[in-house]
């Protein structure tokens, strides 16, 4: 019996997700969805759109490969609209956010086109690394047809407060998703049927593969791997059905497709790139005979990009933990000036561009402020404000660390900036976080929003004539939850001369999306860092503070703020959890069941979110589930976009879809998206809960969840409670061991190296 946490998949080399043992099938049959593969009947349905929020330390591999697809929400969105006029179509927040991302990426590509210069040679390499670099240079020189390779020219020194160099950035204009033509979908459906794949994938395959998708699949059946939820075993069966004797593990098309698929799986696990040894080892585990040739083929076709990052010089701060670096051959004698060793990586274009753009934008902020403080900031400093105000007044980028109580310091900064006449705005990860932060302000609601709202244009200060945010100061709370794409869009949207404060608790789980932006910036020492000395109060604050430094000690809780409930097995854990939520906590603390969150390590298993939600619904809101499994009054989690989880409540349903109340506003989820975007939400995972708090929390730790535990997971889960925490405890010594010995899993990222090339290290 196992819990099926989101980290239950075995991992290949250096954290690349490795599939469970799914047997191959000549007919392309698809195993059951509970194993992480998608069932043959609903392979395209992508059950549980919020499952992909990774658990454990934020870097774990998702158990369900299709749970949080990269493109989820592109084909259609919910009805959370932002009308521009009486006749304007209603568009969802997800659609608006995706439209904004598309515009921003186009602008980023234009910015990259302005740069010139070849990739530095790095170091003398031999063997596999030399072969890979030779392939990269062949692509760059035009010897092989491919899209232009991603280059890393050394940036020129920046002058203080330069004139804007970015082209005009238009404000995001939402656009309605366009359904693929019916005849194209029918053609793809015929190919899928011929290859034994579920026909329900036809619409998604047509949207992903574009015009002529049927011909693409006939020519290269392994392109089926680009469809969300499809695994290599399934694509191999599809290819055998179409190609017959011509299908083999050494097919170049298979190697290229698996290279891209592994990079996508690595992104789900939080990596923005993979070092070459990790990628080739993972390909070998997938049965690719010549892994190096597969990588080179993917690079030549433009399916992936290659990079070489210089390693730190002796005495410099160590770079983040990652796979072993590629170094020059020991027996080669250097000629001329000694060159620094490099590591060779491969990654997908979208994350490469985002990380490069983020480093460039942050470098612009760090280098921009001049020695003369603007008058408005002088006024803010002269008001007797805090050290944080003085730091932000003199620097373009400042980092601030601390727990829940430390949010009062950014709130004081926002108040001081607004009082001085500065245009200041704050964003949080969740609507609940924005509500809690707004309560700390003297003039609250109009100056606080969410990251997703600002990026989609539905919240925030608006944009100036150049498309930049009309701001002097942007405060980002919950900074550890920023992935590279969101962080890049925020930083690139700031005008020259603006200040950016990133504030958050470095001990919580990292972002659901790729990257470790806040941790990389803290490690880079490229800008001022201020650590709050304000502790979280009470027994809960004492408990969580101890976990943050690796200690799970005894805490005095005279008001029963912390209760441990030992259990013998998963069945007892479910029974005691329902009892706590429905009876004990309301009776002892006056906290209603809907004000209590249940947190468990994973979605599947005997005490996962599925089982717990079924038991809690039966007790708290029984009903037939007549609206796609939901009834009015059900507590749910809505996932409008990958990596986002918004708590809500079902209020009804009609021909338009399921009607929810989320964060104080109505949301309509089209019926065809209900299964993939809405889950019952009495019980959630820690990643779904991060950024929000509840009056009471019940953390469920069944015995078979021990391997899913880590210090960041426990810190995040226990820290969601404001007044009371119950721990349904069945892991015995695994809990203190995880707190003391299991840190966050490392993620391979490039931000620190990219930023180090642009700004000096702070002393």
XYZ file of C-alpha atoms in Angstrom:
763
model
C 0.000 0.000 0.000
C 1.419 3.361 -0.970
C 0.320 6.936 -0.872
C 1.245 7.814 -4.463
C 2.733 11.194 -3.569
C 3.724 13.375 -6.482
C 7.311 12.254 -6.015
C 6.616 8.533 -6.322
C 8.254 8.175 -9.723
C 11.762 6.857 -9.727
C 14.270 9.348 -11.006
C 16.883 8.815 -13.619
C 20.232 10.489 -13.774
C 20.377 13.772 -11.879
C 16.692 14.106 -11.231
C 15.365 13.379 -14.719
C 11.988 11.710 -14.184
C 12.059 8.000 -14.853
C 8.834 6.240 -15.712
C 7.349 3.443 -13.663
C 7.431 0.012 -15.175
C 4.777 0.340 -17.861
C 4.791 -2.585 -20.284
C 5.051 -1.834 -23.965
C 2.180 -2.823 -26.196
C 2.204 -3.480 -29.895
C -1.296 -2.097 -30.112
C -0.370 1.072 -28.244
C -2.611 0.214 -25.302
C -2.458 2.672 -22.468
C -2.200 1.560 -18.832
C -4.364 2.989 -16.058
C -4.115 6.607 -15.106
C -3.400 5.837 -11.455
C 0.112 4.673 -12.373
C 0.977 8.003 -13.904
C 0.087 6.931 -17.450
C -3.182 8.027 -18.990
C -5.923 5.513 -19.600
C -6.856 4.473 -23.087
C -10.397 5.753 -22.671
C -9.561 9.212 -21.399
C -5.982 9.684 -22.498
C -6.656 13.191 -23.674
C -8.764 14.239 -20.727
C -5.748 14.904 -18.487
C -7.415 14.179 -15.160
C -6.736 16.548 -12.322
C -5.370 19.773 -13.724
C -3.914 20.722 -10.361
C -2.061 17.467 -9.786
C 1.096 18.692 -11.396
C 1.923 21.002 -8.499
C 5.013 19.159 -7.379
C 5.360 17.939 -3.865
C 8.238 17.065 -1.600
C 10.727 19.873 -1.877
C 9.250 21.497 -4.944
C 11.737 19.715 -7.165
C 10.113 16.312 -7.144
C 8.924 14.539 -10.229
C 5.162 14.381 -10.868
C 3.570 11.008 -10.537
C 1.060 11.797 -13.239
C 2.921 12.935 -16.330
C -0.145 14.609 -17.758
C -1.444 16.155 -14.576
C -0.159 19.656 -15.104
C 0.505 20.013 -18.814
C 2.720 22.742 -20.140
C 0.005 23.838 -22.505
C -2.995 23.360 -20.265
C -5.455 26.133 -20.702
C -4.287 27.125 -24.178
C -7.157 25.570 -26.060
C -9.851 27.005 -23.893
C -10.292 28.859 -20.650
C -12.763 29.502 -17.930
C -15.211 32.331 -17.969
C -13.435 34.607 -15.573
C -13.647 37.483 -17.987
C -12.135 40.896 -18.387
C -14.338 42.738 -20.883
C -12.902 45.711 -22.660
C -16.285 46.993 -23.770
C -19.918 46.145 -24.040
C -19.424 44.036 -27.158
C -16.064 42.556 -26.202
C -15.996 38.767 -25.774
C -15.609 37.423 -22.263
C -12.139 35.973 -21.835
C -10.686 33.936 -19.035
C -7.872 34.974 -16.733
C -5.859 32.051 -18.094
C -6.410 33.163 -21.695
C -5.398 36.704 -20.821
C -2.303 35.492 -19.037
C -1.284 33.275 -21.955
C -1.834 36.119 -24.402
C 0.348 38.355 -22.279
C 3.032 35.689 -22.196
C 2.986 35.360 -25.975
C 3.409 39.112 -26.443
C 6.153 39.239 -23.855
C 8.075 36.378 -25.474
C 7.875 38.101 -28.853
C 9.321 41.215 -27.261
C 12.055 39.155 -25.568
C 13.031 37.608 -28.900
C 13.275 41.066 -30.475
C 15.521 42.117 -27.603
C 17.746 39.070 -28.078
C 18.052 39.850 -31.790
C 19.773 43.126 -30.895
C 22.647 41.275 -29.302
C 25.659 40.232 -31.364
C 28.772 38.168 -30.836
C 29.598 34.458 -30.857
C 29.484 32.071 -27.951
C 32.800 32.142 -26.093
C 34.892 29.065 -26.681
C 34.913 28.346 -22.970
C 37.564 25.653 -22.592
C 39.280 22.896 -24.467
C 36.980 19.916 -24.291
C 37.312 16.339 -25.376
C 35.093 13.343 -25.914
C 31.331 13.786 -25.732
C 31.509 17.439 -24.697
C 33.714 18.283 -27.664
C 31.378 16.456 -30.043
C 28.380 18.345 -28.682
C 30.080 21.721 -28.970
C 31.150 20.879 -32.505
C 27.527 20.175 -33.364
C 26.442 23.452 -31.812
C 29.027 25.404 -33.811
C 27.979 23.600 -36.988
C 24.430 24.792 -36.436
C 25.602 28.328 -35.718
C 27.787 28.451 -38.831
C 24.973 27.308 -41.102
C 26.502 23.937 -41.991
C 23.373 22.263 -40.632
C 19.838 23.615 -41.115
C 18.372 24.781 -37.823
C 16.915 27.757 -36.060
C 19.562 30.155 -34.781
C 21.301 28.728 -31.728
C 20.977 30.424 -28.385
C 24.038 32.534 -27.834
C 25.508 34.104 -24.754
C 27.576 37.160 -25.705
C 29.281 38.961 -22.893
C 27.200 42.048 -22.164
C 28.744 45.461 -22.457
C 29.176 47.423 -19.216
C 26.005 49.302 -18.339
C 25.957 53.018 -17.720
C 23.976 54.267 -14.744
C 20.334 54.939 -15.561
C 20.613 54.432 -19.334
C 17.914 55.417 -21.736
C 15.411 52.678 -22.452
C 16.774 50.256 -25.038
C 13.809 47.923 -25.288
C 11.289 48.373 -28.064
C 7.801 49.581 -27.150
C 5.952 46.957 -25.125
C 2.229 46.918 -25.814
C -0.126 46.153 -22.962
C -1.451 42.590 -23.057
C -4.455 42.205 -25.331
C -6.417 39.031 -24.551
C -7.341 36.913 -27.524
C -9.894 34.152 -27.624
C -8.510 30.659 -28.228
C -9.137 29.365 -31.731
C -10.390 25.812 -32.095
C -8.667 23.733 -34.800
C -10.669 23.101 -37.998
C -13.002 20.133 -37.772
C -11.620 18.531 -40.943
C -8.067 18.674 -39.558
C -9.203 17.078 -36.308
C -10.963 14.306 -38.247
C -7.791 13.599 -40.247
C -5.729 13.314 -37.085
C -8.377 11.114 -35.477
C -8.045 8.648 -38.353
C -4.268 8.471 -37.886
C -4.635 7.952 -34.147
C -7.144 5.167 -34.703
C -4.831 3.525 -37.218
C -2.009 3.560 -34.671
C -4.148 2.327 -31.780
C -4.100 5.630 -29.869
C -7.259 7.029 -28.261
C -9.167 9.203 -30.777
C -9.978 11.650 -27.984
C -6.437 13.009 -28.432
C -7.261 14.343 -31.893
C -8.170 17.915 -30.954
C -5.180 18.350 -28.677
C -2.797 16.813 -31.226
C -4.098 19.143 -33.927
C -3.625 22.194 -31.712
C -0.101 21.187 -30.672
C 1.238 19.934 -34.012
C -0.472 22.568 -36.145
C -1.379 22.427 -39.812
C -0.861 19.026 -41.363
C -0.747 17.276 -37.995
C -1.945 14.011 -39.573
C 0.985 14.024 -42.008
C 3.386 14.888 -39.193
C 2.260 11.876 -37.160
C 2.477 9.585 -40.187
C 5.996 10.801 -40.936
C 7.186 10.816 -37.313
C 4.907 8.869 -34.940
C 7.038 9.786 -31.932
C 5.737 13.340 -32.235
C 2.837 11.910 -30.243
C 5.086 12.555 -27.207
C 4.360 16.257 -27.615
C 0.788 15.577 -26.507
C 0.233 16.092 -22.806
C 0.118 12.867 -20.825
C 1.575 10.571 -23.492
C 4.539 8.525 -22.289
C 7.381 6.893 -24.267
C 5.903 3.402 -23.928
C 2.684 4.606 -25.517
C 4.475 6.485 -28.306
C 6.565 3.388 -29.056
C 3.406 1.293 -29.410
C 1.875 3.920 -31.687
C 5.025 3.981 -33.833
C 5.120 0.172 -34.121
C 1.508 0.118 -35.289
C 2.218 2.705 -38.019
C 5.752 1.769 -39.098
C 5.815 -1.986 -38.559
C 9.240 -3.474 -39.246
C 10.726 -0.013 -39.875
C 10.269 0.869 -36.185
C 13.262 0.378 -33.918
C 14.854 1.803 -30.770
C 17.725 3.237 -32.797
C 15.457 5.361 -34.999
C 16.810 8.927 -35.068
C 13.278 10.300 -34.810
C 12.778 8.413 -31.562
C 16.020 9.746 -30.102
C 15.119 13.343 -30.945
C 11.602 13.034 -29.539
C 12.837 11.413 -26.325
C 15.423 14.158 -25.878
C 12.698 16.797 -25.983
C 10.402 14.732 -23.765
C 13.107 14.306 -21.123
C 13.783 18.041 -21.121
C 10.067 18.665 -20.669
C 9.934 16.186 -17.776
C 12.958 17.897 -16.239
C 11.081 21.196 -16.454
C 8.181 19.615 -14.572
C 10.709 18.676 -11.895
C 11.937 22.294 -11.725
C 15.045 22.248 -13.923
C 15.513 24.901 -16.594
C 18.209 22.842 -18.333
C 20.069 19.560 -17.930
C 23.784 18.990 -17.938
C 24.948 16.798 -20.793
C 25.913 13.729 -18.703
C 22.503 13.716 -17.014
C 20.645 13.955 -20.315
C 22.648 11.258 -22.096
C 22.350 8.922 -19.091
C 18.572 9.362 -19.072
C 18.404 8.648 -22.812
C 20.434 5.475 -22.325
C 17.986 4.354 -19.650
C 15.210 4.811 -22.212
C 16.907 2.410 -24.593
C 18.474 4.942 -26.977
C 21.615 3.184 -28.318
C 23.596 6.337 -29.163
C 22.507 9.011 -26.700
C 25.115 11.564 -27.793
C 23.958 11.311 -31.412
C 20.338 11.757 -30.306
C 21.219 14.982 -28.478
C 23.179 16.297 -31.455
C 20.276 15.485 -33.785
C 17.867 17.368 -31.532
C 20.203 20.365 -31.519
C 20.616 20.285 -35.294
C 16.850 20.236 -35.801
C 16.371 23.109 -33.349
C 14.332 20.963 -30.956
C 16.693 21.874 -28.124
C 19.392 24.443 -27.441
C 22.888 23.982 -26.052
C 24.778 26.240 -23.670
C 28.151 26.399 -22.014
C 28.391 28.157 -18.675
C 31.740 29.080 -17.181
C 32.333 27.661 -13.729
C 33.346 29.881 -10.831
C 36.999 30.712 -10.393
C 38.825 29.426 -7.303
C 37.725 31.385 -4.274
C 34.429 32.459 -5.836
C 31.137 31.401 -4.247
C 30.199 27.857 -5.186
C 27.496 27.493 -7.795
C 24.229 25.693 -6.962
C 24.464 21.924 -6.682
C 23.913 20.190 -9.999
C 25.237 17.352 -12.106
C 29.016 16.900 -12.417
C 30.519 19.609 -14.560
C 32.238 19.062 -17.877
C 35.904 20.024 -17.512
C 38.831 20.119 -19.904
C 40.760 16.903 -20.418
C 43.440 16.569 -17.776
C 46.135 15.455 -20.198
C 45.759 18.399 -22.588
C 48.285 21.157 -22.233
C 46.812 24.609 -22.432
C 48.181 26.927 -25.038
C 48.294 30.657 -24.496
C 46.009 32.153 -21.916
C 44.467 29.634 -19.557
C 40.729 29.280 -20.075
C 38.119 28.671 -17.410
C 36.324 25.306 -17.350
C 32.720 25.175 -18.462
C 29.724 22.938 -18.042
C 27.711 21.996 -21.125
C 23.930 21.944 -20.860
C 20.888 21.438 -23.047
C 17.447 22.902 -22.574
C 14.199 23.950 -24.184
C 14.033 27.318 -25.903
C 11.200 28.774 -23.813
C 13.066 28.371 -20.536
C 16.394 29.376 -22.039
C 14.925 32.629 -23.316
C 13.138 33.257 -20.032
C 16.246 32.723 -17.903
C 18.416 34.821 -20.217
C 15.816 37.585 -20.292
C 15.445 37.487 -16.502
C 19.182 37.821 -15.977
C 19.330 40.719 -18.439
C 16.400 42.526 -16.820
C 17.742 42.033 -13.294
C 21.159 43.238 -14.405
C 19.508 46.350 -15.795
C 17.792 46.994 -12.462
C 20.932 46.388 -10.426
C 23.158 48.605 -12.556
C 20.656 51.373 -13.283
C 20.358 53.520 -10.120
C 22.797 56.398 -9.979
C 24.523 57.702 -6.867
C 21.983 60.522 -6.630
C 18.755 59.445 -4.931
C 15.611 60.814 -6.624
C 13.761 63.454 -4.568
C 10.713 61.256 -3.978
C 12.883 58.508 -2.510
C 14.728 61.093 -0.390
C 11.352 62.093 1.004
C 10.531 58.472 1.821
C 13.891 57.997 3.574
C 13.656 61.286 5.480
C 10.348 60.205 7.023
C 12.292 58.098 9.512
C 11.498 54.908 7.641
C 13.124 51.539 8.183
C 16.365 50.056 6.923
C 14.387 48.337 4.175
C 13.181 51.689 2.819
C 16.722 53.052 2.772
C 18.016 49.956 0.955
C 15.321 50.099 -1.722
C 15.826 53.858 -2.179
C 19.443 53.307 -3.172
C 19.271 50.069 -5.160
C 17.275 48.770 -8.092
C 16.937 45.248 -6.684
C 16.719 44.255 -3.020
C 16.022 40.847 -1.449
C 14.125 40.519 1.831
C 13.741 37.275 3.781
C 11.467 36.350 6.663
C 8.365 34.456 7.731
C 4.739 35.481 7.978
C 5.332 38.179 10.605
C 8.076 39.721 8.476
C 5.501 40.779 5.854
C 4.904 43.842 8.025
C 8.217 45.281 6.809
C 7.361 45.319 3.072
C 3.959 46.710 4.102
C 5.683 49.606 5.878
C 7.810 50.149 2.761
C 4.719 50.326 0.561
C 3.054 52.796 2.916
C 6.176 55.002 3.019
C 6.548 54.953 -0.753
C 2.922 55.865 -1.357
C 3.126 58.663 1.225
C 6.153 60.072 -0.611
C 4.228 60.236 -3.867
C 5.868 57.204 -5.464
C 3.894 54.850 -7.679
C 4.131 51.580 -5.719
C 2.325 48.274 -6.015
C 2.626 44.856 -4.331
C 1.838 41.403 -5.701
C 1.432 38.044 -3.950
C 1.287 34.445 -5.126
C -2.360 33.872 -4.161
C -5.487 35.979 -3.596
C -5.399 34.927 0.061
C -1.834 36.206 0.350
C -2.900 39.507 -1.214
C -5.780 39.789 1.262
C -3.509 39.170 4.240
C -0.903 41.641 3.006
C -3.518 44.307 2.276
C -4.704 44.038 5.889
C -1.273 45.292 7.022
C -1.501 48.531 4.997
C -2.891 51.868 6.032
C -4.534 52.288 2.603
C -5.059 48.743 1.533
C -6.857 47.195 -1.343
C -6.063 49.302 -4.400
C -2.300 48.756 -4.198
C -2.148 44.947 -3.842
C -2.795 42.190 -6.381
C -1.490 38.856 -7.568
C 1.355 37.975 -9.919
C -1.050 36.299 -12.336
C -3.364 39.306 -12.292
C -0.602 41.788 -13.114
C 0.803 39.606 -15.909
C -2.631 39.119 -17.471
C -3.485 42.819 -17.193
C -6.554 42.203 -15.020
C -4.880 43.764 -11.950
C -2.194 46.301 -11.293
C -1.246 49.875 -12.062
C -1.588 49.754 -15.843
C 1.153 50.414 -18.368
C 2.814 53.484 -19.810
C 3.130 54.444 -23.482
C 6.066 52.049 -23.929
C 4.144 49.155 -22.426
C 6.091 49.106 -19.157
C 4.308 48.944 -15.815
C 3.540 52.459 -14.642
C 5.516 52.052 -11.404
C 8.402 53.347 -9.337
C 8.365 50.344 -7.000
C 7.130 46.782 -7.345
C 7.061 44.601 -4.226
C 6.794 40.856 -4.860
C 5.779 38.799 -1.839
C 6.049 34.990 -1.840
C 9.130 35.340 -4.041
C 10.184 31.649 -3.736
C 7.094 30.759 -5.792
C 8.312 32.749 -8.815
C 9.250 30.522 -11.751
C 11.628 31.834 -14.410
C 8.928 32.765 -16.924
C 6.788 34.756 -14.491
C 9.858 36.404 -12.982
C 11.193 37.356 -16.416
C 7.892 38.915 -17.465
C 7.684 40.952 -14.261
C 11.283 42.164 -14.386
C 11.161 42.998 -18.097
C 7.963 44.985 -17.531
C 9.598 47.413 -15.093
C 10.680 50.793 -16.484
C 14.218 52.093 -16.110
C 14.780 53.628 -12.725
C 12.126 51.507 -11.003
C 12.885 49.500 -7.867
C 12.091 45.819 -7.327
C 11.815 44.195 -3.896
C 11.613 40.406 -3.775
C 10.430 39.241 -0.367
C 9.706 35.758 0.896
C 10.483 32.859 3.152
C 13.409 30.891 1.681
C 12.488 27.784 3.685
C 9.184 27.054 1.895
C 8.701 24.901 -1.187
C 10.065 26.315 -4.419
C 7.991 27.265 -7.437
C 5.733 24.789 -9.192
C 7.266 25.913 -12.504
C 10.916 25.588 -13.578
C 13.626 27.549 -11.809
C 14.708 28.554 -8.320
C 14.771 32.302 -8.881
C 14.780 33.539 -5.283
C 17.307 30.944 -4.097
C 19.624 31.677 -7.046
C 19.499 35.402 -6.356
C 20.248 34.874 -2.672
C 23.216 32.683 -3.587
C 24.518 35.151 -6.198
C 25.072 37.987 -3.689
C 24.520 40.405 -6.560
C 22.304 42.826 -4.627
C 21.540 43.877 -1.030
C 19.868 41.253 1.187
C 17.993 42.068 4.378
C 16.897 39.336 6.780
C 13.964 40.142 9.035
C 14.458 39.672 12.749
C 10.724 39.554 13.459
C 9.809 35.996 14.570
C 6.435 34.404 13.992
C 4.583 34.472 17.323
C 3.214 31.741 19.564
C 3.763 27.984 19.696
C 3.108 27.585 15.969
C 5.721 30.210 15.153
C 8.223 28.522 17.449
C 7.557 25.106 15.889
C 7.910 26.317 12.307
C 11.025 28.373 13.077
C 12.699 25.274 14.497
C 11.796 23.223 11.423
C 13.356 25.916 9.249
C 16.763 25.284 10.840
C 16.376 21.511 10.858
C 15.054 20.932 14.365
C 11.736 19.333 15.315
C 11.623 19.956 19.034
C 8.998 19.821 21.752
C 6.930 23.015 21.894
C 4.753 24.055 24.802
C 1.182 24.572 23.569
C -1.002 25.360 26.581
C -3.955 26.323 24.380
C -3.704 23.103 22.343
C -2.400 25.080 19.380
C -0.528 21.914 18.334
C -1.998 18.419 18.672
C -0.363 15.137 17.613
C -2.771 12.324 16.668
C -0.919 8.990 16.309
C -2.371 6.439 13.874
C -1.451 2.874 12.929
C -2.404 2.769 9.242
C -3.855 4.802 6.366
C -7.430 3.755 7.065
C -7.223 5.041 10.611
C -5.573 8.223 9.315
C -8.569 8.936 7.059
C -11.043 8.220 9.880
C -9.265 10.482 12.381
C -8.853 13.258 9.788
C -12.596 13.358 9.091
C -13.274 13.333 12.812
C -10.912 16.262 13.404
C -12.309 18.408 10.583
C -15.990 17.693 11.220
C -16.100 17.475 15.038
C -13.006 18.059 17.150
C -11.614 21.275 15.684
C -15.019 23.053 15.385
C -15.929 22.053 18.937
C -12.606 23.015 20.549
C -11.696 26.127 18.530
C -14.871 27.327 16.834
C -13.321 26.832 13.394
C -15.849 25.743 10.774
C -14.929 22.752 8.551
C -14.530 24.976 5.474
C -11.965 27.036 7.415
C -9.762 23.986 7.990
C -7.338 22.747 5.355
C -6.184 19.138 5.149
C -2.677 18.692 3.707
C -1.261 15.343 2.612
C 1.880 14.437 0.592
C 0.182 13.192 -2.589
C -2.997 12.779 -4.599
C -3.149 8.986 -4.816
C -3.030 6.153 -2.353
C -5.041 5.154 0.680
C -4.622 8.540 2.391
C -4.060 10.848 -0.586
C -6.194 13.813 -1.561
C -8.593 11.702 -3.635
C -9.443 9.364 -0.769
C -9.558 12.109 1.846
C -11.749 14.360 -0.293
C -14.189 11.521 -0.953
C -14.461 10.827 2.780
C -14.791 14.519 3.672
C -17.449 15.125 1.023
C -19.484 12.182 2.271
C -19.402 13.643 5.790
C -19.573 17.392 5.122
C -21.555 17.804 1.891
C -23.052 14.495 0.722
C -24.656 14.465 -2.684
C -24.871 12.580 -5.970
C -22.258 14.732 -7.710
C -24.742 15.625 -10.423
C -22.539 18.370 -11.899
C -19.586 16.358 -13.163
C -19.012 14.851 -9.721
C -19.665 18.103 -7.847
C -22.589 19.484 -5.869
C -23.392 23.019 -4.693
C -21.468 23.723 -1.504
C -18.463 21.547 -2.375
C -15.089 23.014 -1.465
C -12.879 22.859 -4.568
C -9.532 23.873 -5.998
C -9.607 25.542 -9.420
C -6.516 25.410 -11.631
C -6.927 28.164 -14.265
C -3.338 27.723 -15.484
C -0.484 25.264 -14.897
C 1.024 25.633 -11.445
C -1.843 27.706 -10.038
C -4.377 26.480 -7.497
C -7.203 28.794 -6.413
C -9.530 27.655 -3.586
C -13.237 28.040 -4.280
C -16.734 26.716 -3.713
C -19.304 25.277 -6.109
C -22.409 27.443 -6.386
C -24.178 25.680 -9.253
C -24.017 24.664 -12.901
C -25.812 25.410 -16.143
C -25.333 25.087 -19.881
C -22.216 27.288 -19.749
C -20.431 25.094 -17.214
C -19.682 24.675 -13.531
C -20.136 27.870 -11.539
C -17.644 28.586 -8.760
C -16.987 31.346 -6.270
C -13.208 31.850 -6.114
C -11.405 34.591 -4.190
C -14.607 36.600 -3.900
C -15.409 36.518 -7.612
C -17.524 34.267 -9.860
C -15.850 31.769 -12.179
C -17.469 29.598 -14.836
C -15.527 26.504 -15.884
C -16.734 25.047 -19.218
C -18.039 21.522 -18.755
C -15.376 20.014 -21.011
C -12.675 21.468 -18.728
C -14.201 20.589 -15.370
C -12.453 17.226 -15.095
C -9.006 18.683 -15.781
C -9.289 21.974 -13.892
C -11.442 21.420 -10.831
C -10.819 19.138 -7.845
C -12.424 18.778 -4.493
C -10.445 20.949 -2.127
C -11.014 19.956 1.489
C -7.710 18.054 1.181
C -4.835 19.462 -0.886
C -1.111 18.993 -1.376
C 1.441 21.307 0.195
C 2.225 22.909 -3.158
C -1.453 23.699 -3.663
C -1.559 25.244 -0.199
C 1.604 27.360 -0.411
C 0.957 31.101 -0.355
C -2.263 30.784 1.670
C -3.142 30.224 5.323
C -6.169 28.858 7.172
C -7.368 29.220 10.775
C -6.710 25.495 11.257
C -4.693 22.873 9.404
C -4.683 19.075 9.631
C -1.485 17.562 8.199
C -1.869 13.867 7.357
C 1.289 11.732 7.412
C 0.406 8.071 6.750
C 3.182 5.556 7.267
C 3.834 4.929 3.595
C 4.362 8.644 2.875
C 7.737 8.760 4.642
C 9.788 8.919 1.440
C 7.860 11.988 0.243
C 8.825 14.080 3.263
C 11.506 16.755 3.291
C 12.267 19.771 5.417
C 10.685 22.267 2.944
C 7.569 20.100 2.691
C 7.097 19.848 6.462
C 7.899 23.567 6.922
C 5.341 24.547 4.283
C 2.601 22.195 5.475
C 2.924 23.060 9.169
C 3.151 26.773 8.376
C -0.317 26.917 6.759
C -2.032 27.024 10.187
C -2.825 30.350 11.857
C -4.423 29.185 15.132
C -4.360 25.397 15.329
C -2.338 22.524 13.842
C -3.262 18.839 14.126
C -0.731 16.287 12.865
C -2.177 12.862 12.019
C 1.102 11.078 12.618
C 1.912 7.620 11.263
C 5.511 7.988 10.068
C 7.233 7.594 13.455
C 10.903 8.675 13.255
C 10.709 9.525 9.553
C 9.316 12.971 10.394
C 12.196 14.275 12.564
C 14.635 12.564 10.214
C 13.182 14.396 7.191
C 13.330 17.723 9.043
C 16.937 17.183 10.082
C 18.408 15.458 7.037
C 16.323 15.935 3.864
C 16.760 19.382 2.274
C 15.283 20.573 -1.007
C 16.289 18.582 -4.064
C 18.724 20.549 -6.228
C 17.524 22.060 -9.476
C 19.755 22.658 -12.467
C 19.402 26.318 -13.435
C 21.523 28.930 -15.220
C 20.364 32.178 -13.618
C 23.249 32.511 -11.191
C 25.864 32.035 -13.912
C 24.069 34.373 -16.302
C 23.683 37.077 -13.673
C 27.296 36.689 -12.575
C 28.431 37.702 -16.052
C 26.543 41.007 -15.810
C 26.939 42.328 -12.267
C 29.732 42.250 -9.683
C 29.346 40.098 -6.604
C 28.311 42.139 -3.589
C 30.752 42.166 -0.734
